[in-house]
Each structure stands twice: as structure tokens, then as C-alpha cells.
Coordinates of C-alpha atoms (C1' of nucleotides) in Angstrom, one line a residue:
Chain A
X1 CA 60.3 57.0 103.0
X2 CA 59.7 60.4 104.9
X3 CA 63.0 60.9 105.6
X4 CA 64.8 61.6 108.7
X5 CA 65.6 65.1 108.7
X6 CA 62.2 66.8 107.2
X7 CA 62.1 69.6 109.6
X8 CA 64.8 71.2 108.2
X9 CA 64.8 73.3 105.4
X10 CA 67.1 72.7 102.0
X11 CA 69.2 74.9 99.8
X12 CA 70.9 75.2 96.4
X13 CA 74.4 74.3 96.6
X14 CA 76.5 75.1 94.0
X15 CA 80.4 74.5 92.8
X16 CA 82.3 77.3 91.7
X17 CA 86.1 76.8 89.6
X18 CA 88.7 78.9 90.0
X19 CA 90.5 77.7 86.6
X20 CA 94.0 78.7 86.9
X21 CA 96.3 78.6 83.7
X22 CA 100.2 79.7 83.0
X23 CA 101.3 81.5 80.1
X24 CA 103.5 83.8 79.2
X25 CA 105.3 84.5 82.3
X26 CA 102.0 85.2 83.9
X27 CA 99.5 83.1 86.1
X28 CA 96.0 83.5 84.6
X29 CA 92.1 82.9 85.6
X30 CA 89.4 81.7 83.5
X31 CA 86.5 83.6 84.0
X32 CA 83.5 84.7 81.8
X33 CA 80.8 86.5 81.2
X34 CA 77.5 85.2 83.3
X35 CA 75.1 83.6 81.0
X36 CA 71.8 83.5 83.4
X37 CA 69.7 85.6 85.4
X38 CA 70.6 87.9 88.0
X39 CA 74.0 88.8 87.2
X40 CA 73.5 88.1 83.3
X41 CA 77.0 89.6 81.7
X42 CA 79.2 90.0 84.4
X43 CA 82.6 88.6 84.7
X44 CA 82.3 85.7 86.9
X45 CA 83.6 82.6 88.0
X46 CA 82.4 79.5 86.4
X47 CA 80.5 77.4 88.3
X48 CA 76.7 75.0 88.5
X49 CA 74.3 73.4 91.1
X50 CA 74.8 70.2 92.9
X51 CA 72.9 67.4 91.3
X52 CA 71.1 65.0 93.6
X53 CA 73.2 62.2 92.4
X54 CA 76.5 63.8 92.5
X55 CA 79.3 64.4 95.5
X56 CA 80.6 67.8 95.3
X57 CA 83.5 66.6 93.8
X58 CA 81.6 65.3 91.2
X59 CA 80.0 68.3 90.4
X60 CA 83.1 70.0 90.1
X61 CA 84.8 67.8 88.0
X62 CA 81.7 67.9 85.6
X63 CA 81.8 71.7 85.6
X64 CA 85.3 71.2 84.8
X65 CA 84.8 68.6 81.9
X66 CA 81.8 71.2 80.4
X67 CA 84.2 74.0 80.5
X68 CA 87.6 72.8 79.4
X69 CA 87.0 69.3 77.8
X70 CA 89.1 68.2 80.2
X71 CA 89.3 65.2 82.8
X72 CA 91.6 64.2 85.4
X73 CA 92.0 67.8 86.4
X74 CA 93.9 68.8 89.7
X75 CA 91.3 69.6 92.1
X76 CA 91.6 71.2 95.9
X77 CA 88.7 72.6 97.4
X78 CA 88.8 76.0 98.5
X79 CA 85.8 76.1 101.1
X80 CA 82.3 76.7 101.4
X81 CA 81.1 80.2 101.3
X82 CA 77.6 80.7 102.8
X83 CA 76.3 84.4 103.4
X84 CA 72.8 84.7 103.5
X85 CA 72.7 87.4 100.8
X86 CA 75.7 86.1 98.5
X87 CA 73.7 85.3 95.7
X88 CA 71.3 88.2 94.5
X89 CA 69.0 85.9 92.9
X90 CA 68.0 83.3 95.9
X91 CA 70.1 81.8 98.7
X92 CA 72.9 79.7 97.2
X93 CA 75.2 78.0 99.2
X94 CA 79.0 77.7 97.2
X95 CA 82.0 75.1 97.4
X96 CA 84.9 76.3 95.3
X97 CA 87.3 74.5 93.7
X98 CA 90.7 75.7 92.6
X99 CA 91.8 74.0 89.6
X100 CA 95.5 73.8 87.8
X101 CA 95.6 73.3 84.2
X102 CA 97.6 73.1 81.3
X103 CA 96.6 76.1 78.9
X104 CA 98.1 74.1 76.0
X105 CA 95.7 70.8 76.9
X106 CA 93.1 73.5 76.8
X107 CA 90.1 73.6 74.0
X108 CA 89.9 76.8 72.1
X109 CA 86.4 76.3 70.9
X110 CA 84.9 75.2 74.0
X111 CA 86.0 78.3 75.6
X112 CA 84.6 80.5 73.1
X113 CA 81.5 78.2 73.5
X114 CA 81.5 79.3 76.9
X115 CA 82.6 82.6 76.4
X116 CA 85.2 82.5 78.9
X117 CA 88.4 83.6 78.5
X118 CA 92.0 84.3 80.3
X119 CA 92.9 87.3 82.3
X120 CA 95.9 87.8 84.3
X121 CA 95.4 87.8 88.2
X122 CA 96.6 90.8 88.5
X123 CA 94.2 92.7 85.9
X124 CA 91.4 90.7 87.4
X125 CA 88.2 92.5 86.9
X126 CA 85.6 93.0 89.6
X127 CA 83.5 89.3 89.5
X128 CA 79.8 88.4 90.4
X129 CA 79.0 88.1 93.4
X130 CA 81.7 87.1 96.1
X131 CA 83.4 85.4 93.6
X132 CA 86.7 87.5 94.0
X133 CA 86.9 86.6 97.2
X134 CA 87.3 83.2 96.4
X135 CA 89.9 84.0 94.1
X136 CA 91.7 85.8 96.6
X137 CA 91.4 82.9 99.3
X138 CA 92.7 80.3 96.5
X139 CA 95.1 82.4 95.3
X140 CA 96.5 82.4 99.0
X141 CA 96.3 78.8 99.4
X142 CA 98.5 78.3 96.0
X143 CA 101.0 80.2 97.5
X144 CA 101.2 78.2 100.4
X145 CA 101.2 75.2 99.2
X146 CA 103.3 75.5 95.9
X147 CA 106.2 75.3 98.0
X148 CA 106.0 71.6 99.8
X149 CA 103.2 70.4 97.2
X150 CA 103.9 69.5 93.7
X151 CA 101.4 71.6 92.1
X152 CA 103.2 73.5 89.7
X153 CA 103.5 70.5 86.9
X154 CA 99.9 71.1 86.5
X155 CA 100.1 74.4 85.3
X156 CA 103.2 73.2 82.3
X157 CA 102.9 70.7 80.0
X158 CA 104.7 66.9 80.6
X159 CA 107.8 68.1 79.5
X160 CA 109.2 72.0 80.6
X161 CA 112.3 73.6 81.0
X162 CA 113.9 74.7 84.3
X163 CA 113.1 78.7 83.6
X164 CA 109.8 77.8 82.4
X165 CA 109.5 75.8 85.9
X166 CA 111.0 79.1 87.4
X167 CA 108.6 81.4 86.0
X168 CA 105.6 79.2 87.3
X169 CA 107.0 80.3 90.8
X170 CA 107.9 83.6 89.9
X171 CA 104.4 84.0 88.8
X172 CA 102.7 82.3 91.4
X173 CA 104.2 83.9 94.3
X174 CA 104.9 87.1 93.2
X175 CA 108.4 87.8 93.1
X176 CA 111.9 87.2 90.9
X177 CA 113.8 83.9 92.7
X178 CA 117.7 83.9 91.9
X179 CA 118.2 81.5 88.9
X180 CA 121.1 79.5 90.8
X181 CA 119.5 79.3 93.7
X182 CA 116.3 77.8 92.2
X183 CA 118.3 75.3 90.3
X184 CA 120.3 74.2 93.4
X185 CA 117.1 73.2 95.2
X186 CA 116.1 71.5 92.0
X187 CA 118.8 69.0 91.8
X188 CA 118.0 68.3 95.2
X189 CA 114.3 66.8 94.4
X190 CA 114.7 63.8 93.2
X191 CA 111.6 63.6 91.5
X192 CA 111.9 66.1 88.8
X193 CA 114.2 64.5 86.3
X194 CA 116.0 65.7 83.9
X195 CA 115.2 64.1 80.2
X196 CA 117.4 63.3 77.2
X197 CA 115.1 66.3 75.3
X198 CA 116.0 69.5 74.4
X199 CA 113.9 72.4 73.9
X200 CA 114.9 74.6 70.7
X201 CA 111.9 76.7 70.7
X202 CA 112.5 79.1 73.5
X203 CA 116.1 79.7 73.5
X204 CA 119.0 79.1 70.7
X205 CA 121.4 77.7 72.7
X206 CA 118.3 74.9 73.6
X207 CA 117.4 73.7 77.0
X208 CA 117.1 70.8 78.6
X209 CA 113.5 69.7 79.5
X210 CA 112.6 68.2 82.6
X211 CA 109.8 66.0 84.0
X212 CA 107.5 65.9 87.2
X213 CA 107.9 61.9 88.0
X214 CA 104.6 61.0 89.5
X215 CA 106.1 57.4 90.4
X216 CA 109.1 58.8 92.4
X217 CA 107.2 61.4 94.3
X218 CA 106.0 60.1 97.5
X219 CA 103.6 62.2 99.6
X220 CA 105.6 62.1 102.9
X221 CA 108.9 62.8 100.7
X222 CA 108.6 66.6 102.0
X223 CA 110.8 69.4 100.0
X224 CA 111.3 73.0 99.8
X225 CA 111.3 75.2 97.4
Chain B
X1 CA 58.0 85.1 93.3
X2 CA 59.3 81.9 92.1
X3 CA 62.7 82.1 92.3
X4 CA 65.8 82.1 89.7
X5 CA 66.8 78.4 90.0
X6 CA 64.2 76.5 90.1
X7 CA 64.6 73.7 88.2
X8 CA 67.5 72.7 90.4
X9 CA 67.5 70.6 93.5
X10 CA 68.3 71.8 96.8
X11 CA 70.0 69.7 99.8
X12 CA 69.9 69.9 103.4
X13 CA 73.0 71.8 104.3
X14 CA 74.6 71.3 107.8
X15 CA 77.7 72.5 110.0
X16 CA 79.5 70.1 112.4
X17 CA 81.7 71.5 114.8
X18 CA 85.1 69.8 116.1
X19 CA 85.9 71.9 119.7
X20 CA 89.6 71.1 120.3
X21 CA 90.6 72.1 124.1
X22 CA 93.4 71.9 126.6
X23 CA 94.0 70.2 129.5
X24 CA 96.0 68.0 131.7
X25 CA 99.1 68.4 128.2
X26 CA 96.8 66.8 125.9
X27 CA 94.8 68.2 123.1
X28 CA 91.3 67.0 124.0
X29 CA 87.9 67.1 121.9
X30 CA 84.5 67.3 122.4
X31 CA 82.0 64.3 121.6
X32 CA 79.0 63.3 122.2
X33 CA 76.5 60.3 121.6
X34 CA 74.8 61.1 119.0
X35 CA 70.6 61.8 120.2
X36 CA 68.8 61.3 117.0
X37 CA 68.1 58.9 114.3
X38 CA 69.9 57.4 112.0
X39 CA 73.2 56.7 114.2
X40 CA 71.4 57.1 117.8
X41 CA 73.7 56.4 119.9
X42 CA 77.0 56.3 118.2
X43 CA 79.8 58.8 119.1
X44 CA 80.1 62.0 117.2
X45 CA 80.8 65.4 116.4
X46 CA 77.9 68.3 117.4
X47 CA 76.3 69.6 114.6
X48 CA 73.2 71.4 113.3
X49 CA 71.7 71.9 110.5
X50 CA 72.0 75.3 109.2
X51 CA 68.5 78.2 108.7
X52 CA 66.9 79.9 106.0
X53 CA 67.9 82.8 107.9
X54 CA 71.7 82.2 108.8
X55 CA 75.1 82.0 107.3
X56 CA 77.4 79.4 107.9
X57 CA 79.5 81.2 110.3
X58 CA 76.2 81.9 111.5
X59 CA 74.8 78.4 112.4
X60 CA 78.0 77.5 113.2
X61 CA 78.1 80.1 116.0
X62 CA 74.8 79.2 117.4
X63 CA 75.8 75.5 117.3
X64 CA 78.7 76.7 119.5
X65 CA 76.7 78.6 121.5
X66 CA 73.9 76.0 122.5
X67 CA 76.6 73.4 123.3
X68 CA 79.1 75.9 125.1
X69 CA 77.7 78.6 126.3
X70 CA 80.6 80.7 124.9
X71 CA 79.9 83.5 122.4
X72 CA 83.5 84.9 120.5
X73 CA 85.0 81.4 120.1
X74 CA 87.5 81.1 117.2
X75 CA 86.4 79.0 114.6
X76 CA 87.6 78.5 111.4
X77 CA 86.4 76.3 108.5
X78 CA 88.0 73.2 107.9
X79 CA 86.0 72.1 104.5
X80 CA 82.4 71.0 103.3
X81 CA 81.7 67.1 102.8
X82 CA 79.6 66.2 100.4
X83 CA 79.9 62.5 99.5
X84 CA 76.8 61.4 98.2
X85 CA 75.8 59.0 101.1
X86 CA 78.2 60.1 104.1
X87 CA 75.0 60.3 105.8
X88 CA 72.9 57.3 106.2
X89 CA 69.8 59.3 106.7
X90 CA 69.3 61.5 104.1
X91 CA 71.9 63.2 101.8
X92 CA 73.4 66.0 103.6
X93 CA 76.4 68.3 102.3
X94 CA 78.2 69.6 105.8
X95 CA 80.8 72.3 106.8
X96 CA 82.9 71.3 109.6
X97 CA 84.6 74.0 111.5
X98 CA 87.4 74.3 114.0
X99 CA 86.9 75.5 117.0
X100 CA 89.1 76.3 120.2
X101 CA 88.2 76.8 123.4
X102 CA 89.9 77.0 127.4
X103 CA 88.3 74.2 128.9
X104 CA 88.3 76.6 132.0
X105 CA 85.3 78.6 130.4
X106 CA 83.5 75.7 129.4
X107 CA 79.9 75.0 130.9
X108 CA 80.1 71.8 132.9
X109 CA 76.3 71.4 133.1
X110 CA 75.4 72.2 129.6
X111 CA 78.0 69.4 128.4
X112 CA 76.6 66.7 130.6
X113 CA 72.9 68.0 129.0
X114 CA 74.3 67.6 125.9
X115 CA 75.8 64.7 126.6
X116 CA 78.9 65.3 125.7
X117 CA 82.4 64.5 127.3
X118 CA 86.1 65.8 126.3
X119 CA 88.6 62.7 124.7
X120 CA 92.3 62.7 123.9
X121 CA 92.8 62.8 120.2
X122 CA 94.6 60.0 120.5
X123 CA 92.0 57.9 122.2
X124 CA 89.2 59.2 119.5
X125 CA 86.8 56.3 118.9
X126 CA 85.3 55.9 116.2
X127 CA 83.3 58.7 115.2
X128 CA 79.2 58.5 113.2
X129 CA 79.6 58.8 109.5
X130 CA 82.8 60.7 107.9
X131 CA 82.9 62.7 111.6
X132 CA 86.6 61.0 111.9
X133 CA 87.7 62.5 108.6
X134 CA 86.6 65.6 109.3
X135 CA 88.6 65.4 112.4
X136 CA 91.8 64.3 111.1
X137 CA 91.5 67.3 108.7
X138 CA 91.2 69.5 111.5
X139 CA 94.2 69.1 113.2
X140 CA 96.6 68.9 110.5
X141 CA 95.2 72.2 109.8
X142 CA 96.0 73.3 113.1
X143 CA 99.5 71.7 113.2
X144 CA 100.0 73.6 109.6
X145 CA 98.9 76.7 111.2
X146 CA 100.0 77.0 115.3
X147 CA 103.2 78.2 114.1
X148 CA 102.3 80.9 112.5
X149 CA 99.3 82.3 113.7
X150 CA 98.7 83.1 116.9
X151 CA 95.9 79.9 117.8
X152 CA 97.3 78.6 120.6
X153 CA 96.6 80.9 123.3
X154 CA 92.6 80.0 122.6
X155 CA 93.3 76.8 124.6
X156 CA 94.9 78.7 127.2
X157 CA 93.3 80.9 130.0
X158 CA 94.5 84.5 129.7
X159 CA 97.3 84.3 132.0
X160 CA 99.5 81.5 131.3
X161 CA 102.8 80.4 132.2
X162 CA 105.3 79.3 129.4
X163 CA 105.4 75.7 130.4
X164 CA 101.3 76.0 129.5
X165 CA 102.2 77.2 126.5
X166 CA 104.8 74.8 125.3
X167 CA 102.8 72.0 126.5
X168 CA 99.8 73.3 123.6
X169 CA 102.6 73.2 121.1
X170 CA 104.1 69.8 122.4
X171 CA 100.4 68.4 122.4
X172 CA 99.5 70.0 118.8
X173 CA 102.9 69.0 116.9
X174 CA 103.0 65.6 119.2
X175 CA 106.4 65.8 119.5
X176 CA 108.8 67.7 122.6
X177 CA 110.6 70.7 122.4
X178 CA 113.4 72.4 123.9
X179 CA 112.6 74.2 127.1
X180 CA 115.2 76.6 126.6
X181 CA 115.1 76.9 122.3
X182 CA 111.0 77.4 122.7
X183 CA 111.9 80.3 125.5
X184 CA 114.8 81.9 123.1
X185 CA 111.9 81.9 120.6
X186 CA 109.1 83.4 122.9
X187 CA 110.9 86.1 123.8
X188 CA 111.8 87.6 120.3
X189 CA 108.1 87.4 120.0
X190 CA 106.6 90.8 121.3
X191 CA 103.1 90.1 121.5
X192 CA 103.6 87.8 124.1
X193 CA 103.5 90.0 127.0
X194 CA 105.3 88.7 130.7
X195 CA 103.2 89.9 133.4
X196 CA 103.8 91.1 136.6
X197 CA 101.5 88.2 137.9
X198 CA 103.4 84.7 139.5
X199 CA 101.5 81.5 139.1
X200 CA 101.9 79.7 142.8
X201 CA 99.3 76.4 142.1
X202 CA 101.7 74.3 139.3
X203 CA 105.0 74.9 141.0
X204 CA 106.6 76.1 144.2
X205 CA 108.7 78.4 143.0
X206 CA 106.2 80.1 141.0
X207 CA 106.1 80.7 137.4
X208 CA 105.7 84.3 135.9
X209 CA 102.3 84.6 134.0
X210 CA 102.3 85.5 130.5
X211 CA 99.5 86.9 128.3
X212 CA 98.7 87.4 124.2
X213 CA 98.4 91.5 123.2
X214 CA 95.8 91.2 120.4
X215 CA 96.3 94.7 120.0
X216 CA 100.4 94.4 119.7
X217 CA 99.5 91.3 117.1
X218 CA 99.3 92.6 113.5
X219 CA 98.2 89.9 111.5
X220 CA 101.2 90.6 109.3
X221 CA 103.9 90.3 111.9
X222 CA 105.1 87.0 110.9
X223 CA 106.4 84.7 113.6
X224 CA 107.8 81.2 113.6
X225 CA 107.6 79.0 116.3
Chain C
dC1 C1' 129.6 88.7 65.4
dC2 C1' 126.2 89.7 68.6
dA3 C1' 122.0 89.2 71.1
dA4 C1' 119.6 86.1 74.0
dA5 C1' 118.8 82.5 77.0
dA6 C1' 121.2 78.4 79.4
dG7 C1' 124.0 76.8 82.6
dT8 C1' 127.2 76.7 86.7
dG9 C1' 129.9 77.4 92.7
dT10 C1' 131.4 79.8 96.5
dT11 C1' 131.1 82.7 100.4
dC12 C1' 128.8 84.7 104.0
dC13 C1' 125.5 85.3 107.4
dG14 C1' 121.8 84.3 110.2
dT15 C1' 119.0 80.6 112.2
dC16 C1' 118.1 76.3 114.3
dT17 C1' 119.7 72.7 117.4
dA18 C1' 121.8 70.4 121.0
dC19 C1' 122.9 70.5 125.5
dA20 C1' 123.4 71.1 131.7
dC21 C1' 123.2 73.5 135.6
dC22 C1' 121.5 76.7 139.4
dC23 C1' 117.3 78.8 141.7
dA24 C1' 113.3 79.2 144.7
dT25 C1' 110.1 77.2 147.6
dG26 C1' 106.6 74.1 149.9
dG27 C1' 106.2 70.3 152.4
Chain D
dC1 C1' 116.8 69.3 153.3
dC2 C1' 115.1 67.6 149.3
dA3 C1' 111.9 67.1 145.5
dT4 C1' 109.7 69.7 142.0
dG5 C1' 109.3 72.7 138.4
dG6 C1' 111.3 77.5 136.8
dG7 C1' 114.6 79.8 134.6
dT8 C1' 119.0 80.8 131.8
dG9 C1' 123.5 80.9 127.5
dT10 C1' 126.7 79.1 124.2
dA11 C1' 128.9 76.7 120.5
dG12 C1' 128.6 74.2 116.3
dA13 C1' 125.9 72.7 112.2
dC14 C1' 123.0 73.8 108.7
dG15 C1' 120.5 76.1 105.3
dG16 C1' 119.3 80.2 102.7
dA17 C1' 120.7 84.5 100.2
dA18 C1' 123.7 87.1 97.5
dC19 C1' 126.4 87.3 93.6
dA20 C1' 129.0 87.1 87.8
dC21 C1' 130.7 84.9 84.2
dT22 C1' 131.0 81.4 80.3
dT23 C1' 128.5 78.7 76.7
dT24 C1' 125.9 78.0 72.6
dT25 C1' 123.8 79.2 68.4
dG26 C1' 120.3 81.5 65.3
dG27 C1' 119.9 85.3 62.7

DNA sequence: CCAAAAGTGTTCCGTCTACACCCATGG
DNA sequence: CCATGGGTGTAGACGGAACACTTTTGG
């Protein structure tokens, strides 16, 4: 078997994960410091090649498991980013991956393992490569899509409180939302439901917590927040 | 010289291009029958595969180009797919892009070279390998984004007459809108310029011809539409 | 008893939507 | 003179934004 397509020339093609996280009032990236040649120690986005016997979604969501430990991740790609000179070391053709996680699921040791670590997005240092351009571009894309897409309940644990919920938006897009107003649209979405539970560790009154219900959420249901 | 990564594998790395265009109120695009093995024959999208020596945008461009004839097209990436066998031939990881084009400017000889004809998006057969996906991608990203960036007058010559114009949105969103709302709505926008030309050929009155300022378009000016 | 966070409605204003008739002209 | 597409305004509904006080309880 020659193949069909020998002509051609190949290339490395690698997946690169923008790791997002939430905590303390603040949306956060994983990043770390590059552990091969060119580039070796600085920051950068974590990322690996394309095995033969692997989609690109595959790849990624191995990357994923390496890093975090964790599986069933929410994935979106973020596109393919293919300048010629990207890559100081030889051509290397990306596909990033933005990722949502919960930073309480998260395992300690394997990110010291990895030496990666959290940063705020907006004391983001200067990454490897063109990697903060991908940042930037899946950054953009959260904030489009945070607001008819249930993507926030990836970045809190099952069970959250309506300011926690708040905050997640707050951090995400950047700005303060009135409190009443937020709530308001709440109640309207039918699929964020309101448990018997009641959270004593953030306030001393205690607040209700609330849950993202995966089975009432349909994908055409379209809301607004 | 040996390189930084070579223990890994690389892949052949293509770009397919979906060319949306105008005409007759339907949002038409561009296929062809597919002229080499595997898949000779079948209907699909025009691709290439991408150089040693050329970015993405780059081969995507020069894919363009070869089939066109235009230069300056807008283009935009709609995602890479990289399913393991999406290709029956060989494994190959692909970028799609988005391109539109005035079917006015198009090369009538170089399409029927290339074999390639223009077909409704609602009468799109069925397209060689994941070509169909790809497609459906595209235009919800172009339904997501014709109202609020300024696509639509790629479809469109550079005079146009309002009626053109709301027949790209009508075609895009596939779905009618109000002569007289879509008009309100023009005018508060002021990069849409009125000219002092009259279109005589659609109507015997005559319709004013209108054109887009790219220099009185900020790419922050937010419109809706 | 007080600090700290939870919880709750109303009013106003601007935006979107629905809707029908006259105009100019070529044939 | 009539068929064809071009062009115009208003009223009512709806949704989003602004805004302040009471409740609960741990320390």
C-alpha cells in the first residue's frame, strides 16, 4: 500500500489546551513552564503531537487526562493555527482546544508533576510561541457563547450558589451584572434548579445551592443571559 | 539538522474550501466532482493539500486563487477535522475555510476547467467524506455572524440596491424580513453609504444603489441587523 | 449587636415588530 | 393604463436596565 497521496509532503500536528478554571472571583489559565527544547522554561500552554491512531479530539482529551487526571472534560475547539514560522523549533501545525474545568475536581499533585499552575487571565504572562493568541481567540469565544450556551456549570462544582453562578459571569465577561437582574433571568431557565441544600460556608445567613440539569436542558431550548 | 521532534509522526495536512455566493436570492456553493482517487467522481468541496513552504491561510489562498481567479477573497476558518479515517485514502487532518465571493467576479472558464458548478444549499447532495459537515458548520457560522459583522456585502457587487441586500440576509437566516423594519435598520447604520447611482435593470422605477465604506466601518462599531 | 452576604419588585425607557399604501416607470 | 418593484411611518408590545431595602446569623 503506496498510498494515495505520496506527493505531498507531511507535518507535525499538535493539540494545544487552553485549561480554564474559576476561583476566587477570578477566571484562571493553566499554563506552565515548557519542559522540551526550543522554548525549554517558558510559560506556555500545554499541549502534545497527534498520534497516528488518534482523532484530534482524542489527542486532546489525552492531553487533558495527562494533565489534570481528568476525563469527560468540556472540550470546543478553538481552530487551527498554521504559520510557517510558529514553532521555533520545526514547522508544527496546532489545533487548540479550550477546556472548562472544575478547579476543585482538579489534582494537586499532578499539576505540580507537570509544573503547571494557575494564573489569572488578566495577569497572564507573555506564552511560547503564539500561544497567547490562542488564549485571546478562546477567551473571545467564551464570551460569546457563555451567554446562549451552558458552559458556565463547568467551571463550578455540581452544586453552586446563585452569586457563585454570578461571579462566573462577572469574571468571564468582564464586568459587574446587577444581582436582581441576574436572578430574574435565572428563574426564567428552567434548567437550573434550585435544590433543597444550603450552603453555610460562604455566607452566614446560608444560600441556597442550585444545579445545572443536564436532562432538562435541550439544545434548541435557546436562553439569554 | 535533525530536527526537535522527531520521534513523532507527522500527517498530511490539507485545506478545503466552501465558496458561498449569491445569486438569483439563494445562497449558492461551489462543488465539484471530485478528479482524483479515492472518491473519483463523487461531489465535493475544493481543496489542496497544504506546502512545506505555506501557511494555512496561505494554501488556502492559493487554493482560492487556482479555482477562482480572485485574489482578496474573505475567508475565514471554519475548524480542522481530524477524524481518524474521514478520508478513505490516507489519513489526512483538514482546515476548512469560508469563503465569499460575488458570483459577478467569478471566472466562468476556470470553473467549468475545474469542473465545478454553483448549487443551492438547500439542494446540496451529498458531499465526498465529512465535506457535508464541514458545510453545515459553515453556514451556521455565517448565520451566527451576518448580523454583526459586516459579511454580507462579499456576496454582493459593490453597488447594490437594498432589496439585494435583504435578499442575502433572507437567503442566509432562511427566513423573510420586513421590507420596511430591515430599511429602518439600514439606515441607522452609517457605513452603508446611498449613492447617487439608480439601478434601472431589476425594476422600472429604479432602485438607488448603495455601497459598504470599509473605511467608515470600525471593526468596533457594533451593529445589529 | 453588627457586619456580611442572601434575597426580593417595580418603573422606565428604548428596541423590535407588525402592518398598508402611494410612487415611478416600462411596456 | 397597468403590472412591477421601490419607497415610506406609526402604534403597541416586549425586554433590558436602573435602582434600595429587609432578612438571617455567626462571631
Amino acid at each position: 500500500m503506496t498510498g494515495f497521496y505520496g506527493e505531498h509532503s507531511k507535518v507535525f500536528v499538535s493539540v494545544d489546551c487552553i485549561v480554564f478554571g474559576f476561583d476566587h472571583d477570578k477566571l484562571k489559565l493553566l499554563i506552565g513552564r515548557r519542559q522540551m527544547d526550543p522554548g525549554r522554561g517558558e510559560w506556555s500552554l500545554y499541549g502534545g503531537f497527534v498520534g497516528e491512531d488518534e482523532s484530534l479530539e482524542e489527542a486532546a482529551s489525552r492531553v487533558l487526562y495527562t494533565l489534570t487526571g481528568l476525563d469527560d472534560i468540556y472540550m470546543k475547539q478553538v481552530g487551527a493555527f498554521g504559520a510557517i514560522d510558529r514553532d521555533p523549533g520545526e514547522r508544527v501545525i496546532t489545533v487548540a482546544y479550550c477546556a472548562l474545568i472544575n478547579v476543585n475536581d482538579y489534582d494537586q499533585k499532578l499539576c505540580d508533576e507537570h509544573g503547571v499552575e494557575w494564573v489569572s487571565i488578566d495577569e497572564m504572562p507573555k506564552l511560547y510561541s503564539d500561544h497567547n493568541e490562542m488564549v485571546r481567540k478562546a477567551v473571545a469565544l467564551l464570551r460569546k457563547r457563555i451567554g446562549t450556551e451552558p458552559l458556565s456549570f463547568n467551571l463550578l462544582p455540581e452544586y453552586f450558589t446563585l452569586t457563585q453562578l454570578q461571579h462566573v459571569y462577572e469574571a468571564v465577561l468582564g464586568e459587574q451584572i446587577d444581582k436582581r437582574n441576574f436572578r430574574k433571568r435565572i428563574k426564567a431557565i428552567d434548567f437550573i434548579e434550585k435544590t433543597e441544600m444550603i450552603d453555610k460556608l460562604t455566607s452566614k445567613r446560608g444560600a441556597a445551592l442550585y444545579r445545572f440539569n443536564k436532562e432538562a436542558f435541550s439544545p434548541l431550548s435557546s436562553f439569554k443571559l
